[in-house]
PDB file of C-alpha atoms in Angstrom:
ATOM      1  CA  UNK D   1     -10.407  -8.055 -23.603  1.00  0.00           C
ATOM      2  CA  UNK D   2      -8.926  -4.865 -22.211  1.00  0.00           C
ATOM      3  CA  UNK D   3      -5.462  -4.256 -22.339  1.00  0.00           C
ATOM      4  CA  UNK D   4      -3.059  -2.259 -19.648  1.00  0.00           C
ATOM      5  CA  UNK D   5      -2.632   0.867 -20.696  1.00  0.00           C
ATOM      6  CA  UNK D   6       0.512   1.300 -19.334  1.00  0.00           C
ATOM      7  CA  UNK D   7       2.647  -1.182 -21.636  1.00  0.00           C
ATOM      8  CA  UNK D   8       3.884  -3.124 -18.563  1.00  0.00           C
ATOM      9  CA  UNK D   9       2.359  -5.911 -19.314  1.00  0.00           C
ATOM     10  CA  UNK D  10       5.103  -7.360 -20.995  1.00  0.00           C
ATOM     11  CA  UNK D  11       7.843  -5.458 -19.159  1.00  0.00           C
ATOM     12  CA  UNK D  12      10.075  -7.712 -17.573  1.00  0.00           C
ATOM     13  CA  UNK D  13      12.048  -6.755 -14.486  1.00  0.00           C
ATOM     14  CA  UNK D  14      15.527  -8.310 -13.343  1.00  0.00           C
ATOM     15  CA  UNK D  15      15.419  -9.747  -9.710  1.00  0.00           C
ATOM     16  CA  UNK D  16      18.210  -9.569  -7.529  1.00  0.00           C
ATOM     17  CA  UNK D  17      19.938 -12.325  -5.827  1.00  0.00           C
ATOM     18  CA  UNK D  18      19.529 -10.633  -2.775  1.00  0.00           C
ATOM     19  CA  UNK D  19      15.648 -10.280  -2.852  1.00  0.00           C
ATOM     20  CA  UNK D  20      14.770 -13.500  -4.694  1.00  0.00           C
ATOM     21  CA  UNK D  21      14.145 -15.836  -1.576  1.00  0.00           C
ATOM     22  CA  UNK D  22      11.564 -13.425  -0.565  1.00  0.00           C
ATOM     23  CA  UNK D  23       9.620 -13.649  -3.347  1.00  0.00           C
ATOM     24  CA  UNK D  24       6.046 -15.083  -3.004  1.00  0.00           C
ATOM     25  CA  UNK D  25       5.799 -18.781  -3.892  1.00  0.00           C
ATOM     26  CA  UNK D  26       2.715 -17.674  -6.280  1.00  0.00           C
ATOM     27  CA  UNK D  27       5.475 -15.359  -8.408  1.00  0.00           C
ATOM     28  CA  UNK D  28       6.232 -17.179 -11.722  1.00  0.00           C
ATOM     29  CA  UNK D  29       9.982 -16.684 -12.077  1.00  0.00           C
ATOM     30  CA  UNK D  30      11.545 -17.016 -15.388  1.00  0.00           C
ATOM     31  CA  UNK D  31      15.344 -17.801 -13.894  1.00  0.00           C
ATOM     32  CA  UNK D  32      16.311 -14.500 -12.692  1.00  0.00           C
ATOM     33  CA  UNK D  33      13.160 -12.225 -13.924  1.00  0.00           C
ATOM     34  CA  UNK D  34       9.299 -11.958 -13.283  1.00  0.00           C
ATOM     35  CA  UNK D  35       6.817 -10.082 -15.644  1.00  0.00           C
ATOM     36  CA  UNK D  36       6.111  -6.858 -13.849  1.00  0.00           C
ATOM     37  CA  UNK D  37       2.119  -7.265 -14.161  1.00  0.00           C
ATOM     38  CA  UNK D  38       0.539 -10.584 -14.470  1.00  0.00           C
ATOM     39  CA  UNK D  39      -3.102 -10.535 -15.523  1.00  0.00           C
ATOM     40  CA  UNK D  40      -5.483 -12.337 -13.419  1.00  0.00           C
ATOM     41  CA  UNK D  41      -8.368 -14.473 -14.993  1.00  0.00           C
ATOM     42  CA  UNK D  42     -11.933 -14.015 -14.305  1.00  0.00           C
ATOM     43  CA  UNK D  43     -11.749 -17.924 -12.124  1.00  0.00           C
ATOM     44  CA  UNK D  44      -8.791 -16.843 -10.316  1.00  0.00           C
ATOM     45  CA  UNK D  45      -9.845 -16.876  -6.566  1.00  0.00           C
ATOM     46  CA  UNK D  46      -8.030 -13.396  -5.782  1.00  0.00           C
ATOM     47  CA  UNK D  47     -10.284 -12.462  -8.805  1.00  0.00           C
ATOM     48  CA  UNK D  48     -13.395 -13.256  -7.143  1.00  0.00           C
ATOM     49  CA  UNK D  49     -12.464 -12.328  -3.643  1.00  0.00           C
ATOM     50  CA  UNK D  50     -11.072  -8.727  -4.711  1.00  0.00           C
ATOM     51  CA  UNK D  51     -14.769  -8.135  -6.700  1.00  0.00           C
ATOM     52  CA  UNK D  52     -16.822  -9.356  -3.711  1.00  0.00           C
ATOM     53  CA  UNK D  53     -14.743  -6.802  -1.456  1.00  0.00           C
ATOM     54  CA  UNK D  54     -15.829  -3.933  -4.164  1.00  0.00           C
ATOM     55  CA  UNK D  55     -19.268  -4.702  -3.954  1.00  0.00           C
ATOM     56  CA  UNK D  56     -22.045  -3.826  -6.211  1.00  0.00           C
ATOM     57  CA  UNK D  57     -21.043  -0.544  -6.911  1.00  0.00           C
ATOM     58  CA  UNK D  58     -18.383  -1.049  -9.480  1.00  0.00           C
ATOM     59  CA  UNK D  59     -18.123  -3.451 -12.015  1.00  0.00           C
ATOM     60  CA  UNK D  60     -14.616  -4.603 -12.195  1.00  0.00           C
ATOM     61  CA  UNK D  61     -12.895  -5.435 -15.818  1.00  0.00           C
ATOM     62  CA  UNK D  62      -9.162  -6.120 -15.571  1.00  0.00           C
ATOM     63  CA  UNK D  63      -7.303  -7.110 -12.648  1.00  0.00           C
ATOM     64  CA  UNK D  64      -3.412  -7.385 -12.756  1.00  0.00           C
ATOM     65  CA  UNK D  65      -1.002  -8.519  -9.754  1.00  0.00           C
ATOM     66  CA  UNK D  66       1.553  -6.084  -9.130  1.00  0.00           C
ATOM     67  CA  UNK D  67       4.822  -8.172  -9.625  1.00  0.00           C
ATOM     68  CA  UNK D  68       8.279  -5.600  -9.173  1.00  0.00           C
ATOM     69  CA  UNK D  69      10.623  -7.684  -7.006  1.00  0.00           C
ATOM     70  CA  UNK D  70      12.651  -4.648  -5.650  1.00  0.00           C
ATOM     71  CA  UNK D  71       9.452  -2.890  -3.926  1.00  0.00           C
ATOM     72  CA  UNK D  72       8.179  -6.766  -2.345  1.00  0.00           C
ATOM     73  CA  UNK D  73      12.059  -7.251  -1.073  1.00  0.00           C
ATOM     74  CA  UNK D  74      11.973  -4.074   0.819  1.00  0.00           C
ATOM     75  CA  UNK D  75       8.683  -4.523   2.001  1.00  0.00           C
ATOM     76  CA  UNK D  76       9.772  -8.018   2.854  1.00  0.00           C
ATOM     77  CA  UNK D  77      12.363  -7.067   4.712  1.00  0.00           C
ATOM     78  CA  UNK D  78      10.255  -4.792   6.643  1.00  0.00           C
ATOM     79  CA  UNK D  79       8.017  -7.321   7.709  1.00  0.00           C
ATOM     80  CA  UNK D  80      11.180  -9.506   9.310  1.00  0.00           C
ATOM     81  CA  UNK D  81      12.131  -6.529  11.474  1.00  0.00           C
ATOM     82  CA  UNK D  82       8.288  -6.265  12.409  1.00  0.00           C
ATOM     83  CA  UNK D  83       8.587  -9.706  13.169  1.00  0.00           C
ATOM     84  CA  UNK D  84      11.585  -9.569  15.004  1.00  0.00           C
ATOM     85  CA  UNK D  85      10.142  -6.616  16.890  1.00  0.00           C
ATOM     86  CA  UNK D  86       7.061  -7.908  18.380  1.00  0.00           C
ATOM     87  CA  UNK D  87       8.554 -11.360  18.458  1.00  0.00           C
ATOM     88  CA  UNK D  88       5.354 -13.313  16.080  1.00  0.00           C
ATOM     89  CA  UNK D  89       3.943 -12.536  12.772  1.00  0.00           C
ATOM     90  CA  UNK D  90       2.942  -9.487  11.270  1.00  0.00           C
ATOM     91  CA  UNK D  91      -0.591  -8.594  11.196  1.00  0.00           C
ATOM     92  CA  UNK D  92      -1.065  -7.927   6.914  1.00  0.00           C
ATOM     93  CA  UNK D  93      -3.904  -5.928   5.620  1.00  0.00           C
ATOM     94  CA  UNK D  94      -5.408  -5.913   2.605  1.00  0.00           C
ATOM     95  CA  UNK D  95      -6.702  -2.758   2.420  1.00  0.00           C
ATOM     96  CA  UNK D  96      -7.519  -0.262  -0.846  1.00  0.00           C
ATOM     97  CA  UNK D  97      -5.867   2.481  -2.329  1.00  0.00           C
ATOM     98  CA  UNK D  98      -7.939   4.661  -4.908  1.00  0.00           C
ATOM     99  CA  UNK D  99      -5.719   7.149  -7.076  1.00  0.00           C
ATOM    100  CA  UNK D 100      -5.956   8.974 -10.503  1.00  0.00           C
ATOM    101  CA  UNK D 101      -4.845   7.341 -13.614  1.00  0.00           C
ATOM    102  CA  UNK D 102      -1.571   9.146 -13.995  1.00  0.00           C
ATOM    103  CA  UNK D 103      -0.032   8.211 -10.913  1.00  0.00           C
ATOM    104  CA  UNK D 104      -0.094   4.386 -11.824  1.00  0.00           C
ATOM    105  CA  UNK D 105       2.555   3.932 -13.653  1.00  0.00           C
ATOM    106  CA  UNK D 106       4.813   5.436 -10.870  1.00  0.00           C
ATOM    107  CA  UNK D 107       3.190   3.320  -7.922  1.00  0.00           C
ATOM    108  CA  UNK D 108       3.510   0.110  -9.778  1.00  0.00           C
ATOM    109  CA  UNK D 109       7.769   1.053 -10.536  1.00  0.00           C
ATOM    110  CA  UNK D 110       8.549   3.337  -7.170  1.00  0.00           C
ATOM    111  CA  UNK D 111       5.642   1.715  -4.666  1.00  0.00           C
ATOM    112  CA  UNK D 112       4.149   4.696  -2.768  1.00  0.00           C
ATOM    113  CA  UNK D 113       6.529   7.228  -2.720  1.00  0.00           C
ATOM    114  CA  UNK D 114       6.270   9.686   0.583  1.00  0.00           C
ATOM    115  CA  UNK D 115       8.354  12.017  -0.618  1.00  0.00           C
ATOM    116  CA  UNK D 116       5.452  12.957  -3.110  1.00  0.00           C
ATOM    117  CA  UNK D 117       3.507  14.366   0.079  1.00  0.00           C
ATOM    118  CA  UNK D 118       5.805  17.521   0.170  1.00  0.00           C
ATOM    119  CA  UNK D 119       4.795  18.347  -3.621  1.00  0.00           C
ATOM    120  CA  UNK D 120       1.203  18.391  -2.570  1.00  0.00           C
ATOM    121  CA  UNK D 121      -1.463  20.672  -0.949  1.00  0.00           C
ATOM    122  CA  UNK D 122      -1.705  18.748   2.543  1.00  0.00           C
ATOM    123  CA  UNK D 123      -4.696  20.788   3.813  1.00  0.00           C
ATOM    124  CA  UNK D 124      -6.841  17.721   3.318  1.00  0.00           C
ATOM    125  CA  UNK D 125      -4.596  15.335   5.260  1.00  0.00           C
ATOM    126  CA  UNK D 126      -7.277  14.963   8.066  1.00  0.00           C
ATOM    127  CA  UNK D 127      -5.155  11.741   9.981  1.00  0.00           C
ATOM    128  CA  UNK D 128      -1.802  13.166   9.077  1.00  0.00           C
ATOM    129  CA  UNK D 129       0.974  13.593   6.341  1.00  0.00           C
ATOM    130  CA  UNK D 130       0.936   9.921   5.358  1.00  0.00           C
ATOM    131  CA  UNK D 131       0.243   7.123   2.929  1.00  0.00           C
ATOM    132  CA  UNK D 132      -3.904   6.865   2.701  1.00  0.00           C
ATOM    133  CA  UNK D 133      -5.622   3.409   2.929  1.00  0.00           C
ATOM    134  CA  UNK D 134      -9.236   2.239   3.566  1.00  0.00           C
ATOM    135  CA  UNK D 135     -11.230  -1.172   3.428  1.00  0.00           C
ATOM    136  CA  UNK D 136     -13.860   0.875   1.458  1.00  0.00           C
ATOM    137  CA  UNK D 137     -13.989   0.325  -1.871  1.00  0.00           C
ATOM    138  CA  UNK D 138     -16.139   3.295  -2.058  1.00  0.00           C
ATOM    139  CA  UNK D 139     -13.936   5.296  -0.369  1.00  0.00           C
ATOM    140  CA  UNK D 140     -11.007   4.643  -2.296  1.00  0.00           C
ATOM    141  CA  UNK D 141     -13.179   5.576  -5.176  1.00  0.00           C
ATOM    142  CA  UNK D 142     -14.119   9.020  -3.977  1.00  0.00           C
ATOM    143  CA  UNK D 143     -10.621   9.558  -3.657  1.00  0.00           C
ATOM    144  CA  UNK D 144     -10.135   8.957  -7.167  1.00  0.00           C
ATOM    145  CA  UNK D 145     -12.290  11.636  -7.676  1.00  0.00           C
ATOM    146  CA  UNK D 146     -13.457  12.764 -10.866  1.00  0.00           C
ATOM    147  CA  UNK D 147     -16.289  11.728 -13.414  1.00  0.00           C
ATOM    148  CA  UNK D 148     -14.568   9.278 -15.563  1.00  0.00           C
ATOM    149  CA  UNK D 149     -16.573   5.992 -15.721  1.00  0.00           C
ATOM    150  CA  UNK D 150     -13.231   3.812 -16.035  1.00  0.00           C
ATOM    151  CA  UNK D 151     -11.088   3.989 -13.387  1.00  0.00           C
ATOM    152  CA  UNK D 152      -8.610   2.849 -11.212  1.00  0.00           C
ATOM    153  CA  UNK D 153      -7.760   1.739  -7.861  1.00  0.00           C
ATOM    154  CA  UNK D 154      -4.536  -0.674  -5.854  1.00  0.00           C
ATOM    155  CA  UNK D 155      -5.864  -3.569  -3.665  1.00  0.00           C
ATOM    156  CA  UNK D 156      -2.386  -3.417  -1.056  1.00  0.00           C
ATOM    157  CA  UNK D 157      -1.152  -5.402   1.597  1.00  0.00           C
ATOM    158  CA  UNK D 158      -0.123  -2.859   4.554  1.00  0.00           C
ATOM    159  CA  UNK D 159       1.448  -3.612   7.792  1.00  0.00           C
ATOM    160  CA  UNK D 160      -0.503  -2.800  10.883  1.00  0.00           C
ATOM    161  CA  UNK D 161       0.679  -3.636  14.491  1.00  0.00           C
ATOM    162  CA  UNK D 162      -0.944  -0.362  16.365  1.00  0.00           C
ATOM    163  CA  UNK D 163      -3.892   1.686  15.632  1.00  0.00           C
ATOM    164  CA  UNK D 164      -4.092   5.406  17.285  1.00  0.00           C
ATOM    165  CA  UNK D 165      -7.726   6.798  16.849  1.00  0.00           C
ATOM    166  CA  UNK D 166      -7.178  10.511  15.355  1.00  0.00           C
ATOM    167  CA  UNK D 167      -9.961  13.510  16.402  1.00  0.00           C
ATOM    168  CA  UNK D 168      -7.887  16.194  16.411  1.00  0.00           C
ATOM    169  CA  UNK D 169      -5.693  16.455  12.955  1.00  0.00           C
ATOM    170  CA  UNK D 170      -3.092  19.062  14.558  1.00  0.00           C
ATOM    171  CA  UNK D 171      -1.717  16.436  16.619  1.00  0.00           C
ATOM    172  CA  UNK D 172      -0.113  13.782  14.137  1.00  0.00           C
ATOM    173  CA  UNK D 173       0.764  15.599  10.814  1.00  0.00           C
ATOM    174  CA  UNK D 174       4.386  14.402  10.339  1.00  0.00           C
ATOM    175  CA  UNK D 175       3.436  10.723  12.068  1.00  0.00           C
ATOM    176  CA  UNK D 176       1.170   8.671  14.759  1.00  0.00           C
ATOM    177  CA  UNK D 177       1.953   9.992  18.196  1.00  0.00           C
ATOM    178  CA  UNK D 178       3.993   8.400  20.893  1.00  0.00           C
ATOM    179  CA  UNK D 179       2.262   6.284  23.474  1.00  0.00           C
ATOM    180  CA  UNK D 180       1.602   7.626  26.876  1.00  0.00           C
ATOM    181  CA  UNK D 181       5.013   7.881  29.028  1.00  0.00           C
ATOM    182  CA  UNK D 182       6.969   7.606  26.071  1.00  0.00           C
ATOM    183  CA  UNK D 183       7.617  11.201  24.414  1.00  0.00           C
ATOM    184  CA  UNK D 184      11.359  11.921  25.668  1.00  0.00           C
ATOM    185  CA  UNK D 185      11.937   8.495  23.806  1.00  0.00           C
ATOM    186  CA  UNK D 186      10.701   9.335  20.903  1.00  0.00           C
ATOM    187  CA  UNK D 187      11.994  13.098  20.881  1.00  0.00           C
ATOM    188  CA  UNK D 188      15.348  11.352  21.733  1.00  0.00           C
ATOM    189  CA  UNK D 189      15.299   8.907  18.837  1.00  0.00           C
ATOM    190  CA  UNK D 190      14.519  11.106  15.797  1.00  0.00           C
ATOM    191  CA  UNK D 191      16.690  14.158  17.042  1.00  0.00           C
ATOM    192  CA  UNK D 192      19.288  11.525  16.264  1.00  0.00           C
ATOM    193  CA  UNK D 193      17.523  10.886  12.912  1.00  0.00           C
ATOM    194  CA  UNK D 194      16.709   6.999  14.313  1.00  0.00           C
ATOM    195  CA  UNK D 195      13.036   5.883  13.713  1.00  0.00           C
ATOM    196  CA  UNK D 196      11.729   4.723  17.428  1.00  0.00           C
ATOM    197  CA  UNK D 197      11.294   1.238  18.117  1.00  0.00           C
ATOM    198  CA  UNK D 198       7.360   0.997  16.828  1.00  0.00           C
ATOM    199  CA  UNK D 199       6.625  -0.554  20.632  1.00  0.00           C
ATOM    200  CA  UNK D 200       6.713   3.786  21.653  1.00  0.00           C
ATOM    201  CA  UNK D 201       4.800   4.896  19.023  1.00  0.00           C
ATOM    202  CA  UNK D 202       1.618   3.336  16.715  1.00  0.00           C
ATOM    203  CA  UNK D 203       2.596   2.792  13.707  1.00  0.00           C
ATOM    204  CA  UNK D 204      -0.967   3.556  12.142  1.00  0.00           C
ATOM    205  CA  UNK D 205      -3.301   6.425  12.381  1.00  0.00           C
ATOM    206  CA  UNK D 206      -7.120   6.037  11.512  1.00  0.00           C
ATOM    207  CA  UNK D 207     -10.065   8.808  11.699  1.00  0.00           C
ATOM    208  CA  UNK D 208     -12.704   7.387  14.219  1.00  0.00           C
ATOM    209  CA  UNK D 209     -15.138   8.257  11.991  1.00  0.00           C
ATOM    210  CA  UNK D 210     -14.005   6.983   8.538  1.00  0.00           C
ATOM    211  CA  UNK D 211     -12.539   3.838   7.514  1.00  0.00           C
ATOM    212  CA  UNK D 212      -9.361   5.652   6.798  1.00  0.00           C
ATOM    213  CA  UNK D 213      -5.581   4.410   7.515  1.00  0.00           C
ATOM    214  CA  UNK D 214      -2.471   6.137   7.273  1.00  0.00           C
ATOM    215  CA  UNK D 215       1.417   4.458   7.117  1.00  0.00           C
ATOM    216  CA  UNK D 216       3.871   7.420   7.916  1.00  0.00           C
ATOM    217  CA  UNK D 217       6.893   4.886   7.390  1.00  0.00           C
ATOM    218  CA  UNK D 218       8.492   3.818   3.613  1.00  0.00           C
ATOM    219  CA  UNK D 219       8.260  -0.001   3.017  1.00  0.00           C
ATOM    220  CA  UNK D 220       5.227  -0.527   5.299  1.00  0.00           C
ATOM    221  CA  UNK D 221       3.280  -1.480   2.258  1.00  0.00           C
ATOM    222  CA  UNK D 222       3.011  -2.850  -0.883  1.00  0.00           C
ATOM    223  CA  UNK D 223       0.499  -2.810  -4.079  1.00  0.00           C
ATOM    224  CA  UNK D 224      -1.386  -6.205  -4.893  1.00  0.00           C
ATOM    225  CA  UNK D 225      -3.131  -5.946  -7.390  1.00  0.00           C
ATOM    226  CA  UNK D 226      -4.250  -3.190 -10.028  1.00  0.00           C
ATOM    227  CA  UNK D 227      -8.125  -2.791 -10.485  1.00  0.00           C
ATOM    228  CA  UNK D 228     -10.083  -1.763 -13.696  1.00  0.00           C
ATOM    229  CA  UNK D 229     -13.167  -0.904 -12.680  1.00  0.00           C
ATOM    230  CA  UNK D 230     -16.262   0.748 -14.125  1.00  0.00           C
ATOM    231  CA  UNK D 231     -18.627   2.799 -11.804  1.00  0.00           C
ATOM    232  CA  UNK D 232     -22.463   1.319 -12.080  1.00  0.00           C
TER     233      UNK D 232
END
């Protein structure tokens, strides 16, 4: 049996009273503080469901849910204002997220930090200076990059209300671009450093021809699960 390499396995995390009534009802709480990671077993259904996603490429080995209470209550609390937005539920993705073994640690403790863009060469950012997602397992795993057999990858839950179809990668590098008619809104808005009511803008980008999302907003997302994996 593999073990985390990260030593969170039995790191606990405090959760506070203002987050813990948005905790999922499948969390096991200990009073006032959840184990950060919580390995799944081999019978559990998310088990089974994440490894038929993945195909036959990979052979998956560990699978731990992603447990840190302060990243779920702000995504949480993102989801209310979606819902109180568009006036219903909000559509959840689960969607994959492949990235090199170093980062982990960091996603798991700070969620997916966009700040880290600015550090980075961009020049590949095809569908703009966001937060990468795909529904290829594949995918996310040429993203990892690399020729390591054992690697790594997030199964996420994303928020998705609007999708804007991206040819032309000029057009949306800081974010998805405002819907037709709706520009001097939008300009309006963030010259007065206000985020525009998502019904202006989408709130997703995705290349046409690759199963490819992007989130340009914090909190709009939120890692699942950690995968082990071996490539076949």
């Amino acid at each position: 049996m593999e073990t985390c390499p990260y030593e969170l396995e039995d790191h606990v995390s405090f959760v506070p009273r203002y987050y813990r009534h948005l905790m999922p009802d499948n969390w096991y709480l200990d009073g006032s503080q959840v184990n950060v990671l919580d390995r799944l077993s081999e019978d559990d259904y998310q088990w089974k469901k994440i490894s038929q996603k993945m195909g036959n490429e990979f052979d998956v080995v560990e699978i731990w849910k992603v447990q840190n209470p302060r990243s779920y209550g702000r995504y949480a609390q993102r989801a209310l204002k979606y819902e109180n937005w568009f006036g219903r539920e909000p559509k959840r993705w689960q969607l994959f997220h492949g990235t090199q073994e170093e980062n982990i640690d960091s996603i798991i403790e700070n969620n997916f930090d966009l700040r880290n863009l600015h550090t980075k060469d961009t020049s590949f950012y095809f569908t703009g200076e966001g937060v990468y997602f795909t529904n290829s397992a594949a995918y996310a795993d040429w993203c990892v990059g690399g020729s390591d057999t054992r690697c790594y990858m997030f199964n996420c839950e994303v928020l998705i209300d609007s999708i804007k179809n991206i040819y032309n990668p000029h057009s949306v590098r800081f974010g998805p671009p405002a819907r037709k008619g709706c520009e001097q809104e939008v300009a309006e808005a963030r010259s007065e450093g206000r985020d525009p009511h998502p019904s202006t803008v989408y709130d997703t980008t995705a290349r046409a021809d690759k199963d490819e999302y992007v989130k340009f907003r914090k909190n709009e997302f939120y890692p699942l699960h950690l995968i082990m994996y071996d490539r076949c």
